[in-house]
Amino acid sequence: MKRIFHQLSNNLYGRLCILSFIIYHLSLSPAGAQSDTLTIAMVGDVMMGTTFPSMMLPENEGKSLFKDAAQLLRRADLAVGNLEGTLCDGGQSTKGTGPNSYSFRTPTSFAPRLKEVGFDYMSMANNHANDFGQVGIESTERCLREQGILYSGIEGRVESVLIERGGKKIGICAFGHNSYTLKHTDLSVVGRIVDDLVKRCDLVIVSFHGGAEGRDKSHLPQGSETFLGENRGSLRQLAHFCIDHGADVVYGHGPHVVRAAEVYKGRFIAYSLGNFCTPYNVSLTGISGHAPLIEIKIDRNSGRFLSGQIHSFLQTRGIGPRADKDAAVARQIKQLSEADIPQSEARIGTDGSIRLK
Protein backbone atom coordinates (compact mmCIF):
# COMPACT_ATOMS: atom_id res chain seq x y z
CA MET A 1 0.00 0.00 0.00
CA LYS A 2 2.84 2.38 0.86
CA ARG A 3 4.51 1.58 -2.53
CA ILE A 4 1.26 2.35 -4.40
CA PHE A 5 0.86 5.68 -2.55
CA HIS A 6 4.50 6.58 -3.35
CA GLN A 7 4.00 5.86 -7.05
CA LEU A 8 0.73 7.83 -7.21
CA SER A 9 2.25 10.81 -5.43
CA ASN A 10 4.75 11.32 -8.25
CA ASN A 11 2.12 12.79 -10.62
CA LEU A 12 -0.78 15.23 -10.35
CA TYR A 13 -3.47 12.62 -11.11
CA GLY A 14 -2.04 10.39 -8.41
CA ARG A 15 -2.07 13.20 -5.86
CA LEU A 16 -5.74 13.85 -6.63
CA CYS A 17 -6.52 10.16 -6.15
CA ILE A 18 -4.81 10.17 -2.75
CA LEU A 19 -6.71 13.31 -1.71
CA SER A 20 -10.05 11.77 -2.77
CA PHE A 21 -9.18 8.58 -0.86
CA ILE A 22 -8.47 10.53 2.33
CA ILE A 23 -11.64 12.66 2.07
CA TYR A 24 -13.80 9.59 1.44
CA HIS A 25 -12.49 7.70 4.46
CA LEU A 26 -12.74 10.75 6.71
CA SER A 27 -16.42 10.98 5.77
CA LEU A 28 -16.91 7.41 6.98
CA SER A 29 -15.27 8.00 10.36
CA PRO A 30 -17.32 9.04 13.43
CA ALA A 31 -15.47 12.36 13.59
CA GLY A 32 -16.35 13.13 9.98
CA ALA A 33 -19.93 11.94 10.17
CA GLN A 34 -22.64 14.47 10.96
CA SER A 35 -25.28 13.49 13.49
CA ASP A 36 -28.89 13.39 12.36
CA THR A 37 -30.01 14.63 15.78
CA LEU A 38 -29.90 17.94 17.61
CA THR A 39 -29.84 17.95 21.41
CA ILE A 40 -31.56 20.82 23.21
CA ALA A 41 -31.35 21.44 26.97
CA MET A 42 -34.05 23.74 28.34
CA VAL A 43 -34.73 25.19 31.79
CA GLY A 44 -37.10 27.70 33.32
CA ASP A 45 -36.45 30.80 35.44
CA VAL A 46 -32.88 31.80 36.25
CA MET A 47 -32.26 34.59 38.80
CA MET A 48 -28.90 34.02 40.45
CA GLY A 49 -29.37 36.45 43.34
CA THR A 50 -30.39 40.05 43.93
CA THR A 51 -29.10 43.24 45.55
CA PHE A 52 -32.62 44.65 45.91
CA PRO A 53 -34.21 45.40 48.29
CA SER A 54 -31.23 44.02 50.21
CA MET A 55 -28.16 41.90 49.49
CA MET A 56 -29.25 38.31 48.82
CA LEU A 57 -26.35 36.73 46.95
CA PRO A 58 -24.79 33.24 46.93
CA GLU A 59 -21.19 32.85 48.00
CA ASN A 60 -18.23 33.17 45.63
CA GLU A 61 -20.22 35.15 43.05
CA GLY A 62 -22.41 32.13 42.35
CA LYS A 63 -19.65 29.94 40.95
CA SER A 64 -21.22 26.82 42.50
CA LEU A 65 -24.84 27.53 41.59
CA PHE A 66 -24.98 25.30 38.50
CA LYS A 67 -22.38 22.71 39.46
CA ASP A 68 -24.80 19.74 39.32
CA ALA A 69 -26.31 20.80 35.99
CA ALA A 70 -23.27 22.17 34.16
CA GLN A 71 -22.35 18.95 32.38
CA LEU A 72 -25.86 18.55 30.97
CA LEU A 73 -26.00 22.14 29.76
CA ARG A 74 -22.56 22.03 28.17
CA ARG A 75 -23.06 18.77 26.32
CA ALA A 76 -26.23 19.97 24.57
CA ASP A 77 -26.01 21.40 21.07
CA LEU A 78 -28.19 24.24 22.35
CA ALA A 79 -28.94 25.29 25.94
CA VAL A 80 -31.77 27.75 26.60
CA GLY A 81 -33.52 29.31 29.59
CA ASN A 82 -35.40 32.34 30.91
CA LEU A 83 -33.51 35.19 32.57
CA GLU A 84 -35.86 36.21 35.37
CA GLY A 85 -34.87 39.77 36.20
CA THR A 86 -31.96 42.02 35.28
CA LEU A 87 -28.18 42.00 35.19
CA CYS A 88 -27.36 45.48 36.43
CA ASP A 89 -25.65 47.35 39.25
CA GLY A 90 -27.89 50.41 39.66
CA GLY A 91 -31.15 52.02 38.63
CA GLN A 92 -34.46 52.59 40.36
CA SER A 93 -37.05 49.85 40.82
CA THR A 94 -40.13 50.22 38.64
CA LYS A 95 -42.24 48.08 40.97
CA GLY A 96 -44.36 49.12 43.92
CA THR A 97 -43.87 48.16 47.56
CA GLY A 98 -46.85 45.84 47.99
CA PRO A 99 -46.71 42.14 48.96
CA ASN A 100 -46.86 41.07 45.29
CA SER A 101 -44.10 43.42 44.13
CA TYR A 102 -40.69 41.92 43.52
CA SER A 103 -37.69 43.46 41.77
CA PHE A 104 -34.68 41.37 40.81
CA ARG A 105 -31.25 42.98 40.28
CA THR A 106 -28.42 40.49 39.81
CA PRO A 107 -24.91 42.05 39.77
CA THR A 108 -23.28 42.26 36.36
CA SER A 109 -20.32 40.31 37.78
CA PHE A 110 -22.58 37.21 37.79
CA ALA A 111 -23.11 37.26 34.02
CA PRO A 112 -20.11 34.97 33.26
CA ARG A 113 -21.79 32.18 35.24
CA LEU A 114 -24.31 31.78 32.42
CA LYS A 115 -21.65 31.38 29.75
CA GLU A 116 -19.45 29.13 31.89
CA VAL A 117 -22.18 26.51 32.18
CA GLY A 118 -23.09 26.61 28.50
CA PHE A 119 -26.20 28.76 28.03
CA ASP A 120 -26.58 29.86 24.40
CA TYR A 121 -29.84 31.79 24.67
CA MET A 122 -31.86 33.49 27.42
CA SER A 123 -35.38 34.83 27.05
CA MET A 124 -36.03 38.38 28.28
CA ALA A 125 -39.78 38.32 27.62
CA ASN A 126 -40.92 38.17 31.22
CA ASN A 127 -42.44 40.30 33.98
CA HIS A 128 -39.05 41.09 35.58
CA ALA A 129 -36.99 42.26 32.60
CA ASN A 130 -38.18 45.83 33.25
CA ASP A 131 -37.66 45.78 37.03
CA PHE A 132 -35.09 48.58 36.71
CA GLY A 133 -36.44 50.25 33.61
CA GLN A 134 -34.48 51.05 30.48
CA VAL A 135 -31.24 51.15 32.46
CA GLY A 136 -31.77 47.56 33.55
CA ILE A 137 -32.79 46.33 30.10
CA GLU A 138 -29.79 47.91 28.40
CA SER A 139 -27.38 46.64 31.06
CA THR A 140 -28.82 43.11 30.80
CA GLU A 141 -28.51 43.10 27.02
CA ARG A 142 -24.93 44.38 27.22
CA CYS A 143 -23.96 41.69 29.74
CA LEU A 144 -25.43 38.92 27.60
CA ARG A 145 -23.73 40.23 24.46
CA GLU A 146 -20.39 40.34 26.27
CA GLN A 147 -20.83 36.66 27.15
CA GLY A 148 -21.85 35.73 23.61
CA ILE A 149 -25.34 34.72 24.77
CA LEU A 150 -28.26 35.47 22.46
CA TYR A 151 -31.49 37.02 23.78
CA SER A 152 -34.83 38.38 22.58
CA GLY A 153 -38.35 39.24 23.67
CA ILE A 154 -38.54 42.98 24.44
CA GLU A 155 -40.83 44.94 22.12
CA GLY A 156 -39.01 47.36 19.87
CA ARG A 157 -35.62 45.78 20.52
CA VAL A 158 -34.60 42.23 19.52
CA GLU A 159 -37.56 40.26 18.13
CA SER A 160 -35.75 37.04 17.23
CA VAL A 161 -32.28 35.55 16.82
CA LEU A 162 -30.55 33.00 14.62
CA ILE A 163 -27.91 30.50 15.65
CA GLU A 164 -26.26 27.80 13.56
CA ARG A 165 -25.71 24.26 14.74
CA GLY A 166 -24.66 21.30 12.61
CA GLY A 167 -25.10 23.25 9.42
CA LYS A 168 -28.68 24.17 10.32
CA LYS A 169 -30.04 27.66 10.97
CA ILE A 170 -32.10 27.74 14.16
CA GLY A 171 -34.43 30.65 14.84
CA ILE A 172 -35.46 31.49 18.42
CA CYS A 173 -38.11 33.93 19.63
CA ALA A 174 -39.71 34.70 22.99
CA PHE A 175 -43.07 36.09 24.11
CA GLY A 176 -44.46 37.41 27.39
CA HIS A 177 -47.63 38.96 28.78
CA ASN A 178 -46.34 42.38 29.87
CA SER A 179 -46.75 45.66 27.99
CA TYR A 180 -43.02 45.92 27.19
CA THR A 181 -42.66 42.36 25.89
CA LEU A 182 -43.59 40.83 22.57
CA LYS A 183 -47.00 39.64 23.74
CA HIS A 184 -48.18 36.08 23.28
CA THR A 185 -51.73 37.26 23.90
CA ASP A 186 -51.55 38.90 20.45
CA LEU A 187 -51.49 35.99 18.02
CA SER A 188 -51.01 38.33 15.07
CA VAL A 189 -47.62 39.31 16.54
CA VAL A 190 -46.76 35.70 17.35
CA GLY A 191 -47.75 34.54 13.88
CA ARG A 192 -45.76 37.26 12.13
CA ILE A 193 -42.55 36.49 14.02
CA VAL A 194 -42.84 32.71 13.84
CA ASP A 195 -43.74 32.82 10.14
CA ASP A 196 -40.69 34.99 9.44
CA LEU A 197 -38.38 32.55 11.24
CA VAL A 198 -39.89 29.54 9.47
CA LYS A 199 -39.10 31.20 6.12
CA ARG A 200 -35.51 31.98 7.07
CA CYS A 201 -34.52 29.01 9.23
CA ASP A 202 -34.34 25.23 9.21
CA LEU A 203 -35.63 24.88 12.77
CA VAL A 204 -37.63 27.21 15.04
CA ILE A 205 -37.83 27.35 18.85
CA VAL A 206 -40.40 29.44 20.75
CA SER A 207 -40.20 30.49 24.40
CA PHE A 208 -43.12 31.96 26.35
CA HIS A 209 -43.64 33.38 29.84
CA GLY A 210 -47.24 32.94 30.86
CA GLY A 211 -49.84 31.39 33.09
CA ALA A 212 -51.10 32.06 36.60
CA GLU A 213 -48.59 31.74 39.44
CA GLY A 214 -48.51 29.62 42.58
CA ARG A 215 -48.33 26.12 44.02
CA ASP A 216 -52.01 25.59 43.17
CA LYS A 217 -51.42 26.38 39.47
CA SER A 218 -49.65 23.19 38.40
CA HIS A 219 -52.49 21.90 36.24
CA LEU A 220 -52.78 23.29 32.73
CA PRO A 221 -56.28 24.76 32.31
CA GLN A 222 -58.35 25.05 29.17
CA GLY A 223 -58.73 28.61 27.91
CA SER A 224 -57.21 31.85 29.18
CA GLU A 225 -55.64 32.40 32.59
CA THR A 226 -55.85 35.57 34.67
CA PHE A 227 -53.52 36.49 37.52
CA LEU A 228 -53.32 39.78 39.46
CA GLY A 229 -55.75 41.26 36.97
CA GLU A 230 -53.56 40.40 33.97
CA ASN A 231 -54.36 38.19 31.02
CA ARG A 232 -51.65 35.52 31.28
CA GLY A 233 -52.64 33.78 28.04
CA SER A 234 -54.38 30.71 26.68
CA LEU A 235 -51.29 28.56 26.64
CA ARG A 236 -52.58 25.40 24.96
CA GLN A 237 -53.85 27.56 22.12
CA LEU A 238 -50.58 29.50 21.98
CA ALA A 239 -48.33 26.42 21.86
CA HIS A 240 -50.44 24.65 19.25
CA PHE A 241 -50.67 27.87 17.21
CA CYS A 242 -46.85 28.07 17.12
CA ILE A 243 -46.48 24.43 16.05
CA ASP A 244 -49.23 24.84 13.43
CA HIS A 245 -47.25 27.79 12.03
CA GLY A 246 -44.10 25.70 11.71
CA ALA A 247 -42.29 25.90 15.08
CA ASP A 248 -40.45 22.75 16.13
CA VAL A 249 -40.02 23.22 19.90
CA VAL A 250 -42.05 25.33 22.36
CA TYR A 251 -41.09 25.76 26.01
CA GLY A 252 -42.77 27.82 28.71
CA HIS A 253 -42.16 29.26 32.18
CA GLY A 254 -43.88 31.72 34.46
CA PRO A 255 -46.08 29.90 36.99
CA HIS A 256 -43.06 29.13 39.26
CA VAL A 257 -44.14 25.49 39.23
CA VAL A 258 -43.80 22.80 36.60
CA ARG A 259 -46.63 21.84 34.30
CA ALA A 260 -47.38 19.16 31.72
CA ALA A 261 -45.33 18.39 28.64
CA GLU A 262 -46.55 16.88 25.39
CA VAL A 263 -45.66 15.96 21.84
CA TYR A 264 -48.11 17.53 19.40
CA LYS A 265 -47.91 16.83 15.66
CA GLY A 266 -44.48 15.35 16.26
CA ARG A 267 -43.18 18.47 18.04
CA PHE A 268 -42.24 18.93 21.70
CA ILE A 269 -43.99 21.34 24.08
CA ALA A 270 -43.18 22.03 27.75
CA TYR A 271 -45.90 24.22 29.29
CA SER A 272 -43.87 25.32 32.32
CA LEU A 273 -40.36 24.48 33.41
CA GLY A 274 -40.86 26.32 36.69
CA ASN A 275 -37.91 27.77 38.60
CA PHE A 276 -34.45 26.45 37.81
CA CYS A 277 -31.96 28.63 39.65
CA THR A 278 -33.67 31.15 41.94
CA PRO A 279 -31.81 30.88 45.26
CA TYR A 280 -33.28 34.01 46.91
CA ASN A 281 -36.51 36.01 47.20
CA VAL A 282 -38.54 33.32 45.43
CA SER A 283 -40.51 30.65 47.25
CA LEU A 284 -38.82 27.25 47.08
CA THR A 285 -41.19 25.44 49.43
CA GLY A 286 -42.45 22.05 48.29
CA ILE A 287 -43.10 21.80 44.57
CA SER A 288 -41.94 25.42 44.11
CA GLY A 289 -38.43 24.08 44.59
CA HIS A 290 -38.78 21.58 41.74
CA ALA A 291 -36.22 22.48 39.08
CA PRO A 292 -36.31 20.36 35.91
CA LEU A 293 -33.81 20.37 33.09
CA ILE A 294 -35.40 18.77 30.05
CA GLU A 295 -33.06 17.39 27.43
CA ILE A 296 -34.61 16.46 24.09
CA LYS A 297 -33.32 15.08 20.83
CA ILE A 298 -34.97 16.20 17.61
CA ASP A 299 -34.33 15.29 14.00
CA ARG A 300 -32.12 18.11 12.78
CA ASN A 301 -33.56 17.84 9.27
CA SER A 302 -37.27 17.74 10.06
CA GLY A 303 -37.50 19.09 13.63
CA ARG A 304 -39.51 16.07 14.74
CA PHE A 305 -39.18 14.92 18.35
CA LEU A 306 -37.17 11.72 18.78
CA SER A 307 -36.68 11.24 22.52
CA GLY A 308 -36.12 13.12 25.74
CA GLN A 309 -35.11 12.98 29.38
CA ILE A 310 -36.37 14.97 32.36
CA HIS A 311 -33.45 15.54 34.73
CA SER A 312 -34.73 16.24 38.25
CA PHE A 313 -33.20 18.92 40.45
CA LEU A 314 -34.31 20.45 43.74
CA GLN A 315 -33.55 23.93 45.06
CA THR A 316 -32.82 25.16 48.54
CA ARG A 317 -32.25 28.76 49.59
CA GLY A 318 -28.86 30.15 48.61
CA ILE A 319 -27.68 26.94 46.95
CA GLY A 320 -29.11 26.56 43.44
CA PRO A 321 -30.34 23.38 41.69
CA ARG A 322 -29.02 20.10 43.07
CA ALA A 323 -29.54 16.68 41.52
CA ASP A 324 -32.48 14.68 42.89
CA LYS A 325 -31.78 10.96 42.67
CA ASP A 326 -35.40 10.19 43.58
CA ALA A 327 -36.61 11.87 40.35
CA ALA A 328 -39.49 13.60 42.16
CA VAL A 329 -39.68 16.34 39.52
CA ALA A 330 -39.86 13.87 36.63
CA ARG A 331 -42.63 11.94 38.39
CA GLN A 332 -44.59 15.14 38.93
CA ILE A 333 -44.35 16.13 35.26
CA LYS A 334 -45.37 12.60 34.29
CA GLN A 335 -48.48 12.77 36.51
CA LEU A 336 -49.45 16.24 35.29
CA SER A 337 -48.97 15.27 31.65
CA GLU A 338 -51.09 12.13 31.96
CA ALA A 339 -53.84 14.05 33.76
CA ASP A 340 -53.89 17.20 31.62
CA ILE A 341 -52.85 15.97 28.14
CA PRO A 342 -53.77 12.27 27.81
CA GLN A 343 -53.78 12.64 24.02
CA SER A 344 -50.07 13.48 23.91
CA GLU A 345 -48.06 11.52 21.35
CA ALA A 346 -45.39 10.83 23.99
CA ARG A 347 -45.18 8.75 27.14
CA ILE A 348 -43.13 9.83 30.19
CA GLY A 349 -41.54 7.13 32.33
CA THR A 350 -41.10 7.24 36.08
CA ASP A 351 -37.39 7.70 35.41
CA GLY A 352 -38.09 10.85 33.40
CA SER A 353 -37.58 9.28 29.98
CA ILE A 354 -39.78 10.68 27.21
CA ARG A 355 -40.64 8.33 24.35
CA LEU A 356 -43.09 8.39 21.50
CA LYS A 357 -46.09 6.13 22.02
Coordinates of C-alpha atoms in Angstrom, one line a residue:
M1 CA 0.0 0.0 0.0
K2 CA 2.8 2.4 0.9
R3 CA 4.5 1.6 -2.5
I4 CA 1.3 2.4 -4.4
F5 CA 0.9 5.7 -2.5
H6 CA 4.5 6.6 -3.4
Q7 CA 4.0 5.9 -7.0
L8 CA 0.7 7.8 -7.2
S9 CA 2.2 10.8 -5.4
N10 CA 4.8 11.3 -8.3
N11 CA 2.1 12.8 -10.6
L12 CA -0.8 15.2 -10.4
Y13 CA -3.5 12.6 -11.1
G14 CA -2.0 10.4 -8.4
R15 CA -2.1 13.2 -5.9
L16 CA -5.7 13.9 -6.6
C17 CA -6.5 10.2 -6.1
I18 CA -4.8 10.2 -2.7
L19 CA -6.7 13.3 -1.7
S20 CA -10.0 11.8 -2.8
F21 CA -9.2 8.6 -0.9
I22 CA -8.5 10.5 2.3
I23 CA -11.6 12.7 2.1
Y24 CA -13.8 9.6 1.4
H25 CA -12.5 7.7 4.5
L26 CA -12.7 10.8 6.7
S27 CA -16.4 11.0 5.8
L28 CA -16.9 7.4 7.0
S29 CA -15.3 8.0 10.4
P30 CA -17.3 9.0 13.4
A31 CA -15.5 12.4 13.6
G32 CA -16.3 13.1 10.0
A33 CA -19.9 11.9 10.2
Q34 CA -22.6 14.5 11.0
S35 CA -25.3 13.5 13.5
D36 CA -28.9 13.4 12.4
T37 CA -30.0 14.6 15.8
L38 CA -29.9 17.9 17.6
T39 CA -29.8 17.9 21.4
I40 CA -31.6 20.8 23.2
A41 CA -31.4 21.4 27.0
M42 CA -34.1 23.7 28.3
V43 CA -34.7 25.2 31.8
G44 CA -37.1 27.7 33.3
D45 CA -36.5 30.8 35.4
V46 CA -32.9 31.8 36.3
M47 CA -32.3 34.6 38.8
M48 CA -28.9 34.0 40.5
G49 CA -29.4 36.4 43.3
T50 CA -30.4 40.1 43.9
T51 CA -29.1 43.2 45.6
F52 CA -32.6 44.6 45.9
P53 CA -34.2 45.4 48.3
S54 CA -31.2 44.0 50.2
M55 CA -28.2 41.9 49.5
M56 CA -29.2 38.3 48.8
L57 CA -26.3 36.7 46.9
P58 CA -24.8 33.2 46.9
E59 CA -21.2 32.9 48.0
N60 CA -18.2 33.2 45.6
E61 CA -20.2 35.1 43.1
G62 CA -22.4 32.1 42.3
K63 CA -19.7 29.9 41.0
S64 CA -21.2 26.8 42.5
L65 CA -24.8 27.5 41.6
F66 CA -25.0 25.3 38.5
K67 CA -22.4 22.7 39.5
D68 CA -24.8 19.7 39.3
A69 CA -26.3 20.8 36.0
A70 CA -23.3 22.2 34.2
Q71 CA -22.3 18.9 32.4
L72 CA -25.9 18.5 31.0
L73 CA -26.0 22.1 29.8
R74 CA -22.6 22.0 28.2
R75 CA -23.1 18.8 26.3
A76 CA -26.2 20.0 24.6
D77 CA -26.0 21.4 21.1
L78 CA -28.2 24.2 22.3
A79 CA -28.9 25.3 25.9
V80 CA -31.8 27.8 26.6
G81 CA -33.5 29.3 29.6
N82 CA -35.4 32.3 30.9
L83 CA -33.5 35.2 32.6
E84 CA -35.9 36.2 35.4
G85 CA -34.9 39.8 36.2
T86 CA -32.0 42.0 35.3
L87 CA -28.2 42.0 35.2
C88 CA -27.4 45.5 36.4
D89 CA -25.7 47.4 39.3
G90 CA -27.9 50.4 39.7
G91 CA -31.1 52.0 38.6
Q92 CA -34.5 52.6 40.4
S93 CA -37.1 49.9 40.8
T94 CA -40.1 50.2 38.6
K95 CA -42.2 48.1 41.0
G96 CA -44.4 49.1 43.9
T97 CA -43.9 48.2 47.6
G98 CA -46.9 45.8 48.0
P99 CA -46.7 42.1 49.0
N100 CA -46.9 41.1 45.3
S101 CA -44.1 43.4 44.1
Y102 CA -40.7 41.9 43.5
S103 CA -37.7 43.5 41.8
F104 CA -34.7 41.4 40.8
R105 CA -31.3 43.0 40.3
T106 CA -28.4 40.5 39.8
P107 CA -24.9 42.0 39.8
T108 CA -23.3 42.3 36.4
S109 CA -20.3 40.3 37.8
F110 CA -22.6 37.2 37.8
A111 CA -23.1 37.3 34.0
P112 CA -20.1 35.0 33.3
R113 CA -21.8 32.2 35.2
L114 CA -24.3 31.8 32.4
K115 CA -21.6 31.4 29.8
E116 CA -19.5 29.1 31.9
V117 CA -22.2 26.5 32.2
G118 CA -23.1 26.6 28.5
F119 CA -26.2 28.8 28.0
D120 CA -26.6 29.9 24.4
Y121 CA -29.8 31.8 24.7
M122 CA -31.9 33.5 27.4
S123 CA -35.4 34.8 27.1
M124 CA -36.0 38.4 28.3
A125 CA -39.8 38.3 27.6
N126 CA -40.9 38.2 31.2
N127 CA -42.4 40.3 34.0
H128 CA -39.1 41.1 35.6
A129 CA -37.0 42.3 32.6
N130 CA -38.2 45.8 33.3
D131 CA -37.7 45.8 37.0
F132 CA -35.1 48.6 36.7
G133 CA -36.4 50.3 33.6
Q134 CA -34.5 51.1 30.5
V135 CA -31.2 51.1 32.5
G136 CA -31.8 47.6 33.6
I137 CA -32.8 46.3 30.1
E138 CA -29.8 47.9 28.4
S139 CA -27.4 46.6 31.1
T140 CA -28.8 43.1 30.8
E141 CA -28.5 43.1 27.0
R142 CA -24.9 44.4 27.2
C143 CA -24.0 41.7 29.7
L144 CA -25.4 38.9 27.6
R145 CA -23.7 40.2 24.5
E146 CA -20.4 40.3 26.3
Q147 CA -20.8 36.7 27.2
G148 CA -21.9 35.7 23.6
I149 CA -25.3 34.7 24.8
L150 CA -28.3 35.5 22.5
Y151 CA -31.5 37.0 23.8
S152 CA -34.8 38.4 22.6
G153 CA -38.4 39.2 23.7
I154 CA -38.5 43.0 24.4
E155 CA -40.8 44.9 22.1
G156 CA -39.0 47.4 19.9
R157 CA -35.6 45.8 20.5
V158 CA -34.6 42.2 19.5
E159 CA -37.6 40.3 18.1
S160 CA -35.7 37.0 17.2
V161 CA -32.3 35.6 16.8
L162 CA -30.6 33.0 14.6
I163 CA -27.9 30.5 15.6
E164 CA -26.3 27.8 13.6
R165 CA -25.7 24.3 14.7
G166 CA -24.7 21.3 12.6
G167 CA -25.1 23.3 9.4
K168 CA -28.7 24.2 10.3
K169 CA -30.0 27.7 11.0
I170 CA -32.1 27.7 14.2
G171 CA -34.4 30.6 14.8
I172 CA -35.5 31.5 18.4
C173 CA -38.1 33.9 19.6
A174 CA -39.7 34.7 23.0
F175 CA -43.1 36.1 24.1
G176 CA -44.5 37.4 27.4
H177 CA -47.6 39.0 28.8
N178 CA -46.3 42.4 29.9
S179 CA -46.8 45.7 28.0
Y180 CA -43.0 45.9 27.2
T181 CA -42.7 42.4 25.9
L182 CA -43.6 40.8 22.6
K183 CA -47.0 39.6 23.7
H184 CA -48.2 36.1 23.3
T185 CA -51.7 37.3 23.9
D186 CA -51.6 38.9 20.4
L187 CA -51.5 36.0 18.0
S188 CA -51.0 38.3 15.1
V189 CA -47.6 39.3 16.5
V190 CA -46.8 35.7 17.3
G191 CA -47.8 34.5 13.9
R192 CA -45.8 37.3 12.1
I193 CA -42.5 36.5 14.0
V194 CA -42.8 32.7 13.8
D195 CA -43.7 32.8 10.1
D196 CA -40.7 35.0 9.4
L197 CA -38.4 32.5 11.2
V198 CA -39.9 29.5 9.5
K199 CA -39.1 31.2 6.1
R200 CA -35.5 32.0 7.1
C201 CA -34.5 29.0 9.2
D202 CA -34.3 25.2 9.2
L203 CA -35.6 24.9 12.8
V204 CA -37.6 27.2 15.0
I205 CA -37.8 27.4 18.9
V206 CA -40.4 29.4 20.7
S207 CA -40.2 30.5 24.4
F208 CA -43.1 32.0 26.3
H209 CA -43.6 33.4 29.8
G210 CA -47.2 32.9 30.9
G211 CA -49.8 31.4 33.1
A212 CA -51.1 32.1 36.6
E213 CA -48.6 31.7 39.4
G214 CA -48.5 29.6 42.6
R215 CA -48.3 26.1 44.0
D216 CA -52.0 25.6 43.2
K217 CA -51.4 26.4 39.5
S218 CA -49.7 23.2 38.4
H219 CA -52.5 21.9 36.2
L220 CA -52.8 23.3 32.7
P221 CA -56.3 24.8 32.3
Q222 CA -58.3 25.0 29.2
G223 CA -58.7 28.6 27.9
S224 CA -57.2 31.8 29.2
E225 CA -55.6 32.4 32.6
T226 CA -55.9 35.6 34.7
F227 CA -53.5 36.5 37.5
L228 CA -53.3 39.8 39.5
G229 CA -55.8 41.3 37.0
E230 CA -53.6 40.4 34.0
N231 CA -54.4 38.2 31.0
R232 CA -51.6 35.5 31.3
G233 CA -52.6 33.8 28.0
S234 CA -54.4 30.7 26.7
L235 CA -51.3 28.6 26.6
R236 CA -52.6 25.4 25.0
Q237 CA -53.8 27.6 22.1
L238 CA -50.6 29.5 22.0
A239 CA -48.3 26.4 21.9
H240 CA -50.4 24.6 19.2
F241 CA -50.7 27.9 17.2
C242 CA -46.8 28.1 17.1
I243 CA -46.5 24.4 16.1
D244 CA -49.2 24.8 13.4
H245 CA -47.3 27.8 12.0
G246 CA -44.1 25.7 11.7
A247 CA -42.3 25.9 15.1
D248 CA -40.4 22.7 16.1
V249 CA -40.0 23.2 19.9
V250 CA -42.0 25.3 22.4
Y251 CA -41.1 25.8 26.0
G252 CA -42.8 27.8 28.7
H253 CA -42.2 29.3 32.2
G254 CA -43.9 31.7 34.5
P255 CA -46.1 29.9 37.0
H256 CA -43.1 29.1 39.3
V257 CA -44.1 25.5 39.2
V258 CA -43.8 22.8 36.6
R259 CA -46.6 21.8 34.3
A260 CA -47.4 19.2 31.7
A261 CA -45.3 18.4 28.6
E262 CA -46.6 16.9 25.4
V263 CA -45.7 16.0 21.8
Y264 CA -48.1 17.5 19.4
K265 CA -47.9 16.8 15.7
G266 CA -44.5 15.3 16.3
R267 CA -43.2 18.5 18.0
F268 CA -42.2 18.9 21.7
I269 CA -44.0 21.3 24.1
A270 CA -43.2 22.0 27.8
Y271 CA -45.9 24.2 29.3
S272 CA -43.9 25.3 32.3
L273 CA -40.4 24.5 33.4
G274 CA -40.9 26.3 36.7
N275 CA -37.9 27.8 38.6
F276 CA -34.4 26.5 37.8
C277 CA -32.0 28.6 39.7
T278 CA -33.7 31.1 41.9
P279 CA -31.8 30.9 45.3
Y280 CA -33.3 34.0 46.9
N281 CA -36.5 36.0 47.2
V282 CA -38.5 33.3 45.4
S283 CA -40.5 30.6 47.3
L284 CA -38.8 27.3 47.1
T285 CA -41.2 25.4 49.4
G286 CA -42.4 22.1 48.3
I287 CA -43.1 21.8 44.6
S288 CA -41.9 25.4 44.1
G289 CA -38.4 24.1 44.6
H290 CA -38.8 21.6 41.7
A291 CA -36.2 22.5 39.1
P292 CA -36.3 20.4 35.9
L293 CA -33.8 20.4 33.1
I294 CA -35.4 18.8 30.0
E295 CA -33.1 17.4 27.4
I296 CA -34.6 16.5 24.1
K297 CA -33.3 15.1 20.8
I298 CA -35.0 16.2 17.6
D299 CA -34.3 15.3 14.0
R300 CA -32.1 18.1 12.8
N301 CA -33.6 17.8 9.3
S302 CA -37.3 17.7 10.1
G303 CA -37.5 19.1 13.6
R304 CA -39.5 16.1 14.7
F305 CA -39.2 14.9 18.3
L306 CA -37.2 11.7 18.8
S307 CA -36.7 11.2 22.5
G308 CA -36.1 13.1 25.7
Q309 CA -35.1 13.0 29.4
I310 CA -36.4 15.0 32.4
H311 CA -33.4 15.5 34.7
S312 CA -34.7 16.2 38.2
F313 CA -33.2 18.9 40.5
L314 CA -34.3 20.5 43.7
Q315 CA -33.6 23.9 45.1
T316 CA -32.8 25.2 48.5
R317 CA -32.2 28.8 49.6
G318 CA -28.9 30.2 48.6
I319 CA -27.7 26.9 46.9
G320 CA -29.1 26.6 43.4
P321 CA -30.3 23.4 41.7
R322 CA -29.0 20.1 43.1
A323 CA -29.5 16.7 41.5
D324 CA -32.5 14.7 42.9
K325 CA -31.8 11.0 42.7
D326 CA -35.4 10.2 43.6
A327 CA -36.6 11.9 40.3
A328 CA -39.5 13.6 42.2
V329 CA -39.7 16.3 39.5
A330 CA -39.9 13.9 36.6
R331 CA -42.6 11.9 38.4
Q332 CA -44.6 15.1 38.9
I333 CA -44.3 16.1 35.3
K334 CA -45.4 12.6 34.3
Q335 CA -48.5 12.8 36.5
L336 CA -49.5 16.2 35.3
S337 CA -49.0 15.3 31.7
E338 CA -51.1 12.1 32.0
A339 CA -53.8 14.1 33.8
D340 CA -53.9 17.2 31.6
I341 CA -52.9 16.0 28.1
P342 CA -53.8 12.3 27.8
Q343 CA -53.8 12.6 24.0
S344 CA -50.1 13.5 23.9
E345 CA -48.1 11.5 21.3
A346 CA -45.4 10.8 24.0
R347 CA -45.2 8.8 27.1
I348 CA -43.1 9.8 30.2
G349 CA -41.5 7.1 32.3
T350 CA -41.1 7.2 36.1
D351 CA -37.4 7.7 35.4
G352 CA -38.1 10.8 33.4
S353 CA -37.6 9.3 30.0
I354 CA -39.8 10.7 27.2
R355 CA -40.6 8.3 24.4
L356 CA -43.1 8.4 21.5
K357 CA -46.1 6.1 22.0

